[in-house]
Tab-separated table of C-alpha atoms in Angstrom:
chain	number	residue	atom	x	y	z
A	18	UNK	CA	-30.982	-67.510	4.586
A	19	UNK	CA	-27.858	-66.884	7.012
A	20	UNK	CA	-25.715	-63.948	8.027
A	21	UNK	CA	-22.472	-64.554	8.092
A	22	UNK	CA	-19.936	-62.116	10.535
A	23	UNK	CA	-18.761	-60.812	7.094
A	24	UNK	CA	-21.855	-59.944	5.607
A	25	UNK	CA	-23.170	-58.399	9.362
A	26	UNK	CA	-20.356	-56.711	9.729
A	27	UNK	CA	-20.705	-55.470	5.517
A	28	UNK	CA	-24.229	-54.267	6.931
A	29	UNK	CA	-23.053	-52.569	10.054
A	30	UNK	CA	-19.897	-50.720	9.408
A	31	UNK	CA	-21.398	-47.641	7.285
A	32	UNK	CA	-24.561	-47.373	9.986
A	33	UNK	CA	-21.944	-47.055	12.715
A	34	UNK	CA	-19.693	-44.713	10.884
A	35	UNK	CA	-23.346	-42.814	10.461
A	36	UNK	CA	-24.611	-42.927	13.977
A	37	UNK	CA	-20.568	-42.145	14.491
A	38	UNK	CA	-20.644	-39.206	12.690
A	39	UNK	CA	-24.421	-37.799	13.751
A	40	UNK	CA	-23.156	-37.848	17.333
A	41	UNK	CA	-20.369	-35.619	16.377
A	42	UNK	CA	-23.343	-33.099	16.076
A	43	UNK	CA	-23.776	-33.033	19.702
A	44	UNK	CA	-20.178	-33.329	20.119
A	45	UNK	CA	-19.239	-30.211	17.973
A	46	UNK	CA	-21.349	-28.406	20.266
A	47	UNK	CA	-20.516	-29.728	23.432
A	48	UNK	CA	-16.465	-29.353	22.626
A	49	UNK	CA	-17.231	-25.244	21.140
A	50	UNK	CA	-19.049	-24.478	23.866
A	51	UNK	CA	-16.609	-26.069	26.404
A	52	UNK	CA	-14.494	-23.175	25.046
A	53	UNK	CA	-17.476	-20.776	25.991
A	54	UNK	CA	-17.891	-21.499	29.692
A	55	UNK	CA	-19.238	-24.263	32.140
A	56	UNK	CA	-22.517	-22.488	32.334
A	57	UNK	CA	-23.163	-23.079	28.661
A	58	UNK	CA	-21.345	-26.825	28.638
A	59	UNK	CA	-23.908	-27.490	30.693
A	60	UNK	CA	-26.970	-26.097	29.579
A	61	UNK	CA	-25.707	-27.498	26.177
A	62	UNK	CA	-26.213	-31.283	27.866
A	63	UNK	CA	-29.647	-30.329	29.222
A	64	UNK	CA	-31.370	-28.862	25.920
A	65	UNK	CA	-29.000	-31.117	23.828
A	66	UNK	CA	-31.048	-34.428	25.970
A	67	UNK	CA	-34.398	-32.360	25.576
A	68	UNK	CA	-34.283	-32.324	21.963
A	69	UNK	CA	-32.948	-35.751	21.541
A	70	UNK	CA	-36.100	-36.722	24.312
A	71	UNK	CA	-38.587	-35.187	21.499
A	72	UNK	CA	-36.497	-36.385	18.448
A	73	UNK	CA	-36.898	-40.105	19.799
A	74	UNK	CA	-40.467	-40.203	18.965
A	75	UNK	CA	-39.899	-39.976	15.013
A	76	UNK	CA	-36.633	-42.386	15.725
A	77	UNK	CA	-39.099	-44.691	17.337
A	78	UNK	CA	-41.421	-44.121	14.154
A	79	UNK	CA	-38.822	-44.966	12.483
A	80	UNK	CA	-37.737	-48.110	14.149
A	81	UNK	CA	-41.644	-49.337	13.044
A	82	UNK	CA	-41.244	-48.518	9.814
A	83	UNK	CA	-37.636	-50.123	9.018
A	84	UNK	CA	-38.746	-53.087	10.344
A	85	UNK	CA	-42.161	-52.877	8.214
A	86	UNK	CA	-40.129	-52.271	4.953
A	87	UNK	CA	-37.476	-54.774	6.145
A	88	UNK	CA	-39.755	-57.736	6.069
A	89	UNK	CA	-41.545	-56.363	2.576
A	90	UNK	CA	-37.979	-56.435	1.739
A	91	UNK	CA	-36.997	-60.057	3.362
A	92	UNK	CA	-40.534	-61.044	1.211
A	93	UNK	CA	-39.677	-59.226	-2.518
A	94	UNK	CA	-42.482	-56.684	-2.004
A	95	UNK	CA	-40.338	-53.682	-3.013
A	96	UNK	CA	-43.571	-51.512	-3.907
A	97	UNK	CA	-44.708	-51.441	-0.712
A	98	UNK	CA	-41.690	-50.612	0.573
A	99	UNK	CA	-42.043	-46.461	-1.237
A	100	UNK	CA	-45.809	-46.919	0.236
A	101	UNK	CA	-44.555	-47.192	3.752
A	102	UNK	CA	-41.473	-44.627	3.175
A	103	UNK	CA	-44.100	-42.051	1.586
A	104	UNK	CA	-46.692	-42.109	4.990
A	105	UNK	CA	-43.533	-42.029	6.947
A	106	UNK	CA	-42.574	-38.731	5.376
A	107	UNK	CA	-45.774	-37.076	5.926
A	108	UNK	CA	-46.850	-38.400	9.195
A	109	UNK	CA	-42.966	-37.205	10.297
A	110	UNK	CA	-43.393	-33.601	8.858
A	111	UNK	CA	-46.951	-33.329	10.576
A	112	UNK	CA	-45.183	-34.538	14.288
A	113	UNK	CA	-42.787	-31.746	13.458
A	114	UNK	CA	-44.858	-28.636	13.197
A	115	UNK	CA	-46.280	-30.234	16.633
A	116	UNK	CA	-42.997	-30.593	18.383
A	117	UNK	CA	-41.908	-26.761	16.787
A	118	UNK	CA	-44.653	-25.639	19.281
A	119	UNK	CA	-42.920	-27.010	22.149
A	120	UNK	CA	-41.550	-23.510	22.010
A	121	UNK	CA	-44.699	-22.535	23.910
A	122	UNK	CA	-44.729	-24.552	26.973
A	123	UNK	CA	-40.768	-25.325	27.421
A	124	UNK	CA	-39.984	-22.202	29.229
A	125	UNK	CA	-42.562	-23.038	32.042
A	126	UNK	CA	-41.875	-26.649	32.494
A	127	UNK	CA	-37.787	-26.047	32.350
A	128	UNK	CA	-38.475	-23.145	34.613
A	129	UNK	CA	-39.451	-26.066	37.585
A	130	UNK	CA	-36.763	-28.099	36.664
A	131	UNK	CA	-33.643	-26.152	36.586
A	132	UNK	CA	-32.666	-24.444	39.579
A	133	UNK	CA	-29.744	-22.307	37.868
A	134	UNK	CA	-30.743	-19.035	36.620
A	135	UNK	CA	-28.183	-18.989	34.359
A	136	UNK	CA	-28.550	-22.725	33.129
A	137	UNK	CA	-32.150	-21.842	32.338
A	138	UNK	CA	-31.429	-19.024	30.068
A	139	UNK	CA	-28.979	-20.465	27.898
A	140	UNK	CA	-30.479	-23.564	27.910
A	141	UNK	CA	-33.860	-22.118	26.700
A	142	UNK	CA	-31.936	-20.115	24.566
A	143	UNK	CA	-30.779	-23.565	22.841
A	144	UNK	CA	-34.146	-24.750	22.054
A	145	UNK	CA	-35.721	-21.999	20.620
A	146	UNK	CA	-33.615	-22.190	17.728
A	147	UNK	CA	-33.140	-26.408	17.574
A	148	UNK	CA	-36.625	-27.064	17.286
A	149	UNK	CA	-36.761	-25.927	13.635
A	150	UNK	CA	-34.566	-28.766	13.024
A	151	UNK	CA	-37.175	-31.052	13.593
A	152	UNK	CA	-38.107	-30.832	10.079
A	153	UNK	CA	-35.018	-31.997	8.376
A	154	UNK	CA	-33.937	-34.446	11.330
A	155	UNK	CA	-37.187	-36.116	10.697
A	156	UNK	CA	-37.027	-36.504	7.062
A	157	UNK	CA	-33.154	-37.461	6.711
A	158	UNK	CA	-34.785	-40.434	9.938
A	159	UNK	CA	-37.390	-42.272	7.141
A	160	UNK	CA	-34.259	-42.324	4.263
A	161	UNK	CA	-31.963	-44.281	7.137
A	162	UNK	CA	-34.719	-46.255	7.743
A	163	UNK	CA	-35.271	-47.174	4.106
A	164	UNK	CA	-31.169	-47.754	3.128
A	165	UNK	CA	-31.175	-49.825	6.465
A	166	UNK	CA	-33.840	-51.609	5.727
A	167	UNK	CA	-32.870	-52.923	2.092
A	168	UNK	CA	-29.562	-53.547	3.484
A	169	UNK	CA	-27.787	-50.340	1.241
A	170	UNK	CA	-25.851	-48.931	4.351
A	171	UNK	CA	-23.281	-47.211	2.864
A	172	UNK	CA	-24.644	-44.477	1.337
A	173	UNK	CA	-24.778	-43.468	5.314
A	174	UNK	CA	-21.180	-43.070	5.562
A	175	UNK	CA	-20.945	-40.045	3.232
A	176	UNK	CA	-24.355	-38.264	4.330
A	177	UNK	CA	-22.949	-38.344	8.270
A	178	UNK	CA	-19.396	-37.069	7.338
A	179	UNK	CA	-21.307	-34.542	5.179
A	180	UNK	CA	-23.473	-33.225	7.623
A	181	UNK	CA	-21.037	-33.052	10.501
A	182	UNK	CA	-18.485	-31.520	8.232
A	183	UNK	CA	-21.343	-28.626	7.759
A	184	UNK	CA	-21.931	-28.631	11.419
A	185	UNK	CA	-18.446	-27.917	12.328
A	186	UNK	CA	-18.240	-24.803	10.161
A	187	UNK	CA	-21.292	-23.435	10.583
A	188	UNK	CA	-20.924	-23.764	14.751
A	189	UNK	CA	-17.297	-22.171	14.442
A	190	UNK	CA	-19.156	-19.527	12.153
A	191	UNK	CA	-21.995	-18.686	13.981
A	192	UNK	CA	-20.867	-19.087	17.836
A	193	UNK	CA	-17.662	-17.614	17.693
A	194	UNK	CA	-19.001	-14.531	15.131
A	195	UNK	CA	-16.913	-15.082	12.271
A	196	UNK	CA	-16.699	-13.658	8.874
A	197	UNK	CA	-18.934	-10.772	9.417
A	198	UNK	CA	-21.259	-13.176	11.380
A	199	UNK	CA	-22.449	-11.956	15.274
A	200	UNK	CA	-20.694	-13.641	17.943
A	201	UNK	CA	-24.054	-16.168	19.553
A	202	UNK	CA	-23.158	-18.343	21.806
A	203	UNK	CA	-24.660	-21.768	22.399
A	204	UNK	CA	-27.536	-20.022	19.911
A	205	UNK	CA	-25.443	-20.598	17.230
A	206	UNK	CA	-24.936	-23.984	17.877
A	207	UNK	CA	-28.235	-24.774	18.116
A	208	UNK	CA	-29.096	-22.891	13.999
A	209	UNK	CA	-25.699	-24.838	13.098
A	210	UNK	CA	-27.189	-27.956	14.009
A	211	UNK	CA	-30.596	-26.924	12.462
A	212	UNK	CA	-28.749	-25.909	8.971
A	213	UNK	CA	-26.105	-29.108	9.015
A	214	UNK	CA	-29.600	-31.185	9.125
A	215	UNK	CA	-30.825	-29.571	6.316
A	216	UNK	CA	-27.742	-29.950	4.183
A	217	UNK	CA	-27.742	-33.806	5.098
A	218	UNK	CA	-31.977	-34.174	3.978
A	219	UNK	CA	-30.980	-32.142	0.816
A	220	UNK	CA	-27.948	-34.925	0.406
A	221	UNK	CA	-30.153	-38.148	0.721
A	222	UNK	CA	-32.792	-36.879	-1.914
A	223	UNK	CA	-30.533	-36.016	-4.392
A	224	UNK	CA	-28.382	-39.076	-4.104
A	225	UNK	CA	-31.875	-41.686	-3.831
A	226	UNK	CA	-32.913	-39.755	-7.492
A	227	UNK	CA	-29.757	-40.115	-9.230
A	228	UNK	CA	-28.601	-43.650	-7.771
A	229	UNK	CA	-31.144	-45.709	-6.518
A	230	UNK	CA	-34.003	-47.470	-8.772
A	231	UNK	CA	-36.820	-45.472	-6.867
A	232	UNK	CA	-39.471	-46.972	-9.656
A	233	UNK	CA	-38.501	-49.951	-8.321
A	234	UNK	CA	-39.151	-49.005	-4.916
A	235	UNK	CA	-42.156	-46.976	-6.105
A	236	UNK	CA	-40.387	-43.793	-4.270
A	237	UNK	CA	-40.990	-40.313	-4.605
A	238	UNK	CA	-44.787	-41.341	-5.441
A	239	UNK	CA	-47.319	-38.490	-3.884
A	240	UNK	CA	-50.728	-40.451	-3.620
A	241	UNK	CA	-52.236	-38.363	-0.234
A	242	UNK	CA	-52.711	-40.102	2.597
A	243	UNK	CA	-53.322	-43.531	3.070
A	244	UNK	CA	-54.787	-44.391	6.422
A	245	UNK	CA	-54.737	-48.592	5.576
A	246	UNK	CA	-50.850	-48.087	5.318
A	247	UNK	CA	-50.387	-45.260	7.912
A	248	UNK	CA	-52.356	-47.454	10.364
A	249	UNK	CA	-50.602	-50.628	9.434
A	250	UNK	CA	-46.683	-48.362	10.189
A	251	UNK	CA	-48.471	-47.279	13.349
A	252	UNK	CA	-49.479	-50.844	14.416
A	253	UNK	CA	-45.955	-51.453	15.093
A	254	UNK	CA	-44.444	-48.205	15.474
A	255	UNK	CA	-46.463	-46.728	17.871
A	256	UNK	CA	-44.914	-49.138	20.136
A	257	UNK	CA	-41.152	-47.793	19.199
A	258	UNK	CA	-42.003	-43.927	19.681
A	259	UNK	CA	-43.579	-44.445	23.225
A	260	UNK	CA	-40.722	-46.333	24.086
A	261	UNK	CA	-38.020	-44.335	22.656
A	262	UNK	CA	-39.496	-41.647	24.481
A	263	UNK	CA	-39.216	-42.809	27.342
A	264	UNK	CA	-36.065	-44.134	27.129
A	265	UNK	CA	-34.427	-40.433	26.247
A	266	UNK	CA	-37.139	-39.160	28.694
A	267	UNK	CA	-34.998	-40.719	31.482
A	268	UNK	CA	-31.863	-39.514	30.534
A	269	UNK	CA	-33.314	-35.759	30.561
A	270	UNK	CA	-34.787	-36.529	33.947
A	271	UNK	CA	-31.117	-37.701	35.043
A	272	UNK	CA	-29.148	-34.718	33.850
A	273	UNK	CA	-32.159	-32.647	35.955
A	274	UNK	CA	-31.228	-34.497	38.999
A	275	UNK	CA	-27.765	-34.039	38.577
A	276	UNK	CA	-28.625	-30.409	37.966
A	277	UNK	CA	-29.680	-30.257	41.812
A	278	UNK	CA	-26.374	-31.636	42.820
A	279	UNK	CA	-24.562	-28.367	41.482
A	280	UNK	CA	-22.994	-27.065	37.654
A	281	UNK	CA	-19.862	-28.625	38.120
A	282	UNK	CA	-21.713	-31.993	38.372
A	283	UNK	CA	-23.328	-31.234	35.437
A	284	UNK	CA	-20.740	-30.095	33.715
A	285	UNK	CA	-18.996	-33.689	34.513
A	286	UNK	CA	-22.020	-35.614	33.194
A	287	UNK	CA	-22.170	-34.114	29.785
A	288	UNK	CA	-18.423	-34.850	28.934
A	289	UNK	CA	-19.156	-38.512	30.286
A	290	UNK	CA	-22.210	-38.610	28.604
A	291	UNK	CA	-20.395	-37.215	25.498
A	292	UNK	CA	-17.152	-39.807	25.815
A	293	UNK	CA	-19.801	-42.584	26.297
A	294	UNK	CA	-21.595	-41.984	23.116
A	295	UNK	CA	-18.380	-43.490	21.468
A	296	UNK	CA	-19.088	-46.899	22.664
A	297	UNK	CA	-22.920	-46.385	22.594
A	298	UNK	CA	-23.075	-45.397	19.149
A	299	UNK	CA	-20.807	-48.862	18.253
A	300	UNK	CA	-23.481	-50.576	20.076
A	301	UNK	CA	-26.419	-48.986	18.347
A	302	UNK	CA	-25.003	-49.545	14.826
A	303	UNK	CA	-24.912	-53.723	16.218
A	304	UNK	CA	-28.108	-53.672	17.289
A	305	UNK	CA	-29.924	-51.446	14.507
A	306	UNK	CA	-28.218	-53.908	12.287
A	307	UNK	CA	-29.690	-56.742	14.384
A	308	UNK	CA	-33.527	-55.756	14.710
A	309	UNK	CA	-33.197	-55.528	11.087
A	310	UNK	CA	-31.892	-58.442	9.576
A	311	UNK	CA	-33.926	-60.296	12.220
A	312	UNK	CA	-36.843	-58.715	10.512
A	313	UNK	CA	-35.238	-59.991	7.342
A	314	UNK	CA	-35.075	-63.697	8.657
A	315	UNK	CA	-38.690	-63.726	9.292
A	316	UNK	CA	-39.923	-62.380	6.485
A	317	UNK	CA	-37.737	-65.374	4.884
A	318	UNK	CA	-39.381	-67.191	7.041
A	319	UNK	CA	-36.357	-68.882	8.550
A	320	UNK	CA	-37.093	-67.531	12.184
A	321	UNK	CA	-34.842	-70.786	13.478
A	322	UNK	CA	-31.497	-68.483	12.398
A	323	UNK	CA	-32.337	-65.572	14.589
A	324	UNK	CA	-31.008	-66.731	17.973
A	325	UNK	CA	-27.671	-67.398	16.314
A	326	UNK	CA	-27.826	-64.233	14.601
A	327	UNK	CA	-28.376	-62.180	18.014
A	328	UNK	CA	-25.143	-63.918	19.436
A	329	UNK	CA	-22.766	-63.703	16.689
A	330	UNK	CA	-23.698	-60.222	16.586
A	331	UNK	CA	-22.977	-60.019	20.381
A	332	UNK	CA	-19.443	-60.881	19.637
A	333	UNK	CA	-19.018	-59.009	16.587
A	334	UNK	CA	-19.780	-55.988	19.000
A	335	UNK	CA	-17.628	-57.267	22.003
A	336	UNK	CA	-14.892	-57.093	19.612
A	337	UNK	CA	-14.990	-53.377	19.146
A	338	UNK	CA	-16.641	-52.157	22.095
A	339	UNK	CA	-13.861	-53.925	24.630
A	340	UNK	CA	-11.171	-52.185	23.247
A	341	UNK	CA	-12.600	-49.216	23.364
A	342	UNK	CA	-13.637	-49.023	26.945
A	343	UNK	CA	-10.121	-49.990	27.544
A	344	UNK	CA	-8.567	-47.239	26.062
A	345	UNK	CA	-11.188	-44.827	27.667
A	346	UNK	CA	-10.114	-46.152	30.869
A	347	UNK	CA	-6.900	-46.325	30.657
A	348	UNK	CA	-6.440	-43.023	29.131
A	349	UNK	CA	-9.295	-40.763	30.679
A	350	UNK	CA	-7.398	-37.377	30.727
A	351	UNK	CA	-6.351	-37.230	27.190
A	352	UNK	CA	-9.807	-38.481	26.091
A	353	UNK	CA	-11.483	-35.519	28.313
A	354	UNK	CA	-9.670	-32.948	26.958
A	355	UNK	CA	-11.545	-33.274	23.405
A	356	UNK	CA	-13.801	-30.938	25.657
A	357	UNK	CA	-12.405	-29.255	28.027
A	358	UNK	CA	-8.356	-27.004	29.036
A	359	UNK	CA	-9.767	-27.065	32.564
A	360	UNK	CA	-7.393	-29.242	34.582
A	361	UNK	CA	-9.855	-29.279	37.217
A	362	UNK	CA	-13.227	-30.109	35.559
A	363	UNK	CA	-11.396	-33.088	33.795
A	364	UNK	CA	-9.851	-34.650	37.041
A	365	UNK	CA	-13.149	-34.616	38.575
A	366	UNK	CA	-14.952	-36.380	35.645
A	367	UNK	CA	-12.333	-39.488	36.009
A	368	UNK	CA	-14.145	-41.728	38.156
A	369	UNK	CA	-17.579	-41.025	36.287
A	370	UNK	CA	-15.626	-42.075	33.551
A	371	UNK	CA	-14.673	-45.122	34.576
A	372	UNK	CA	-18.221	-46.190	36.568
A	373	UNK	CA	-19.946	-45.550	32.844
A	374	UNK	CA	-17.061	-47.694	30.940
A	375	UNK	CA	-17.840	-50.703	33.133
A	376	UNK	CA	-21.754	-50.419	32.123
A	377	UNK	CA	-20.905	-51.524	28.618
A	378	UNK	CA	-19.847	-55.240	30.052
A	379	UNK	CA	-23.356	-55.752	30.606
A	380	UNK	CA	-25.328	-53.345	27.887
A	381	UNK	CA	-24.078	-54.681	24.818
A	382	UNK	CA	-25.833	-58.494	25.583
A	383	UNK	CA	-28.062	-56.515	27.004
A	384	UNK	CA	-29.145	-53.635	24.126
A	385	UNK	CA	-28.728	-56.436	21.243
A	386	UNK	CA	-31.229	-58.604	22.796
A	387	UNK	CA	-33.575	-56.133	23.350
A	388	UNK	CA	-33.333	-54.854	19.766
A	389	UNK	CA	-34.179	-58.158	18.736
A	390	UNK	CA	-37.584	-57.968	20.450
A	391	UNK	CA	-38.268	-55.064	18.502
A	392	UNK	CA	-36.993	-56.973	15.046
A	393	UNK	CA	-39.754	-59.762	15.744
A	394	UNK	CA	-42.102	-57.173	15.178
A	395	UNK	CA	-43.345	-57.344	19.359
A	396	UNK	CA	-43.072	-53.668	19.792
A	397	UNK	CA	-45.649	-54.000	22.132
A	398	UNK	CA	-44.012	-56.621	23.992
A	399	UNK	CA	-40.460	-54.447	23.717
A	400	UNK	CA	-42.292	-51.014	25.416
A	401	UNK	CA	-43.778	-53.034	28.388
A	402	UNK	CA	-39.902	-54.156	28.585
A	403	UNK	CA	-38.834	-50.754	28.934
A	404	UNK	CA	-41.602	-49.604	30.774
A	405	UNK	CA	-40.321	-52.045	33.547
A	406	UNK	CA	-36.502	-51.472	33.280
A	407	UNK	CA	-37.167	-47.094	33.235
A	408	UNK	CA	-39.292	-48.255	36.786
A	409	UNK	CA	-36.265	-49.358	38.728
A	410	UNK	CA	-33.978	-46.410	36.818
A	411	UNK	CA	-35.888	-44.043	38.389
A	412	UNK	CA	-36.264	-45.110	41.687
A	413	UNK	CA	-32.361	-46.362	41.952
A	414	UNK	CA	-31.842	-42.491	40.274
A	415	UNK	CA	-34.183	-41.187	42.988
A	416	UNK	CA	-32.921	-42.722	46.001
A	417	UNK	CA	-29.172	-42.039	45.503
A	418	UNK	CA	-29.423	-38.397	43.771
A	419	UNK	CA	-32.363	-37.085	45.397
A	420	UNK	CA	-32.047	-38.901	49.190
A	421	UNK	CA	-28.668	-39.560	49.495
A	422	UNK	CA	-27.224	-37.195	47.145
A	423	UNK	CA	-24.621	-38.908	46.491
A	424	UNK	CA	-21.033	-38.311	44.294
A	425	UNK	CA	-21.719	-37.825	40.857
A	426	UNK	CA	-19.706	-40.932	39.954
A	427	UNK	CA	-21.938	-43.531	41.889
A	428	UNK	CA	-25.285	-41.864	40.070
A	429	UNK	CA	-23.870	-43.487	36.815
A	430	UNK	CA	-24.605	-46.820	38.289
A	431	UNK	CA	-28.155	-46.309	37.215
A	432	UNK	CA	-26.427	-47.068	33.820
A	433	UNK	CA	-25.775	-50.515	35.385
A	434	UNK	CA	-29.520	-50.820	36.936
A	435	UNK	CA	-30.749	-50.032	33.248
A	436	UNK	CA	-28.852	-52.616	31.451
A	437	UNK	CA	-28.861	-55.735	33.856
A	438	UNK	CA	-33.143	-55.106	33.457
A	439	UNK	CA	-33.255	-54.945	29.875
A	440	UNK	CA	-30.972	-58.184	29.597
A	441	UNK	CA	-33.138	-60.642	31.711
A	442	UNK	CA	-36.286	-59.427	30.595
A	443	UNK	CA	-34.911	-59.636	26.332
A	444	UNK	CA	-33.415	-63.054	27.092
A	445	UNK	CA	-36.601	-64.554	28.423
A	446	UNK	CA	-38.601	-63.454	25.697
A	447	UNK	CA	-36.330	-64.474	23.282
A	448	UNK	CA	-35.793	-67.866	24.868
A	449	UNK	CA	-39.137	-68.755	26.076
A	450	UNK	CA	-41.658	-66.601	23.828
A	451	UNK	CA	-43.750	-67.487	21.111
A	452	UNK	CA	-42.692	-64.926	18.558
A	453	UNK	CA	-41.835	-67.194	15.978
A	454	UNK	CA	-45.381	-66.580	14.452
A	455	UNK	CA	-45.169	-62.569	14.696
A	456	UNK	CA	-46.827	-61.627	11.649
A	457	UNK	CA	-46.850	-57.600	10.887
């Protein structure tokens, strides 16, 4: 078995039109409500990063579980493949109704955090509605992980332009007050967001029954719980959610810190942040895509391939990613006003711009790699990675925010801390390691 850049790039192009199109979620928001007022642009990129910091522990989940049903799938054991999506679906809707609670002890611990009364507010007022979307976010996380898995990616294309395409009306509905609706705010884009999640769960279970062989896949099979199958997704996932955690955990704990430095630098950060999940999101689609059909050259059994795999996939996303940085670069005032009129607010978010373009030289070798720790099935190995890396984050993020407080466009070189870390720690596992004989 071999993957040629054809078939890769077959795999990859409707998960990144997907992960293109779920990001426009946060973008809708961010781009309404940078029609609204700073204060709620914002508190938008605080509570958007909070959620996304709780919603990483059922992506981690399921990051274990694709690669779980990917090497059933690499092996022809479809069965077990509905087994694992079935305990993924009720383990996920349990973690929800936890996380919904979160509703209880946010307002205290965001109280510490953000020093801007008015921040605080709308940013609480955010989350109080976008935790209900837990639910459906959760769901619509195990059916990516199953098309990804057997390699049936574009089914994702559709759901994501879907879902976004609800998003957009129901945030123009519901924060602007139209047709008979009450004018809420950044509110509203939090139940849009909720609702356009819903409409994209509903989506995938009505397409999987009328298109996919689910017998085959024994899907849609209620048995209970199975603790022997739970235990076995957990074995590797657990590893995932702890690290996905922390990974979003850091960015929450950045936009605080920029918080500190004043609203207008934080106001900056979420249209970077926002502008750099263009070239992220390319990234992610290469490198979802790669943990996956590394998982799939295991379970072949031809583990020699994967090496070659990671690089031609390195290319593949050079290819698209270069350009795009370019552009961004090149072009940072037409690109910023996506999300903001104000002349001002987008001639000080330049030079962020440009620090965070320069980070993707080095994170696309960088996030592949490290993706393909995960694919081995070492999700153990892959936390203590990131475990390591978040380390020097943080204290590069602490010593030039919190000591030196410097410009907002130098504290996006933590970007650049992040990425050379997870590069040289990936490439020596994958170089010198013995995970050849991963067995999961």
């Amino acid at each position: 078995m071999s993957f040629s850049y054809k078939q890769i790039w077959i795999i990859t192009y409707p998960v990144l039109i997907s992960l293109l199109m779920e990001q426009l979620i946060g973008m809708t928001d961010t781009a309404f409500l940078g029609r609204v007022g700073e204060i709620e642009l914002g508190a938008s990129a605080l509570a958007g990063v909070y959620y996304l910091a709780i919603f990483m522990v059922a992506f981690g989940f399921r990051i274990g579980a694709q690669i779980l049903m990917a090497r059933r799938n690499g092996e022809g054991e479809y069965r077990q493949i509905g087994a694992v999506f079935t305990q993924g679906v009720l383990f996920l809707l349990m973690l929800a109704a936890v996380f919904t609670l979160s509703q209880v002890y946010s307002p205290a611990l965001l109280r510490k955090l953000i020093t801007s009364d008015q921040v605080y507010q709308a940013t609480l007022s955010y989350i109080n509605w976008r935790v209900y979307g837990f639910f459906f976010s959760f769901i619509a996380e195990m059916f990516r992980a199953f098309y990804v898995a057997t390699t049936r990616t574009k089914i994702l294309t559709l759901n994501s332009i879907i879902m976004v395409s609800s998003n957009v009306v129901f945030n123009y509905i519901l924060i602007f007050g139209k047709f008979g609706f009450p004018e809420m705010g950044i509110a509203g884009a939090a139940i849009g967001s909720s609702l356009a999640e819903l409409v994209s769960v509903l989506f995938f279970v009505v397409y999987t029954y009328k298109k996919i062989d689910y017998k085959k896949y024994a899907l849609f099979r209620f048995t209970g719980f199975d603790s022997r199958i739970l235990k076995r997704i957990l074995n590797v996932s657990v590893w995932t959610m702890l690290q996905s955690f922390l990974s979003l955990s850091t960015w929450f704990l950045f936009f605080v810190a920029v918080e500190h430095l004043g609203e207008r630098p934080l106001a900056i950060t979420n249209i970077v942040r926002n502008i750099s999940a263009f070239p992220f999101m390319i990234l992610n689609a290469f490198a979802s895509t790669n943990s996956s059909l590394v998982s799939n050259l295991m379970g072949a059994g031809e583990s020699k391939q994967v090496l070659n795999l990671c690089w031609r996939v390195i290319k593949m996303c050079y290819a698209f990613v270069l350009p795009l940085i370019a552009l961004i670069s090149i072009f940072p005032t037409w690109v910023m006003r996506i999300y903001t009129d104000n002349p001002e607010l987008i001639h000080s978010s330049v030079a962020s711009l440009w620090v965070m373009a320069s980070s993707y030289l080095i994170s696309v070798p960088g996030f592949i790699m490290f993706f393909s720790v995960s694919g081995t099935g070492n999700t153990r190995s892959a936390l203590l990675m990131e475990f390591m890396a978040i380390c020097l984050y943080v204290t590069y993020m602490v010593i030039v925010v919190f000591h030196y407080r410097v410009d907002v466009a130098l504290c996006w070189t933590t970007e650049h801390v992040y990425a050379v870390s997870i590069l040289i720690l990936s490439y020596f596992y994958m170089r010198f390691a013995d995970w050849q004989s991963k067995r999961i």
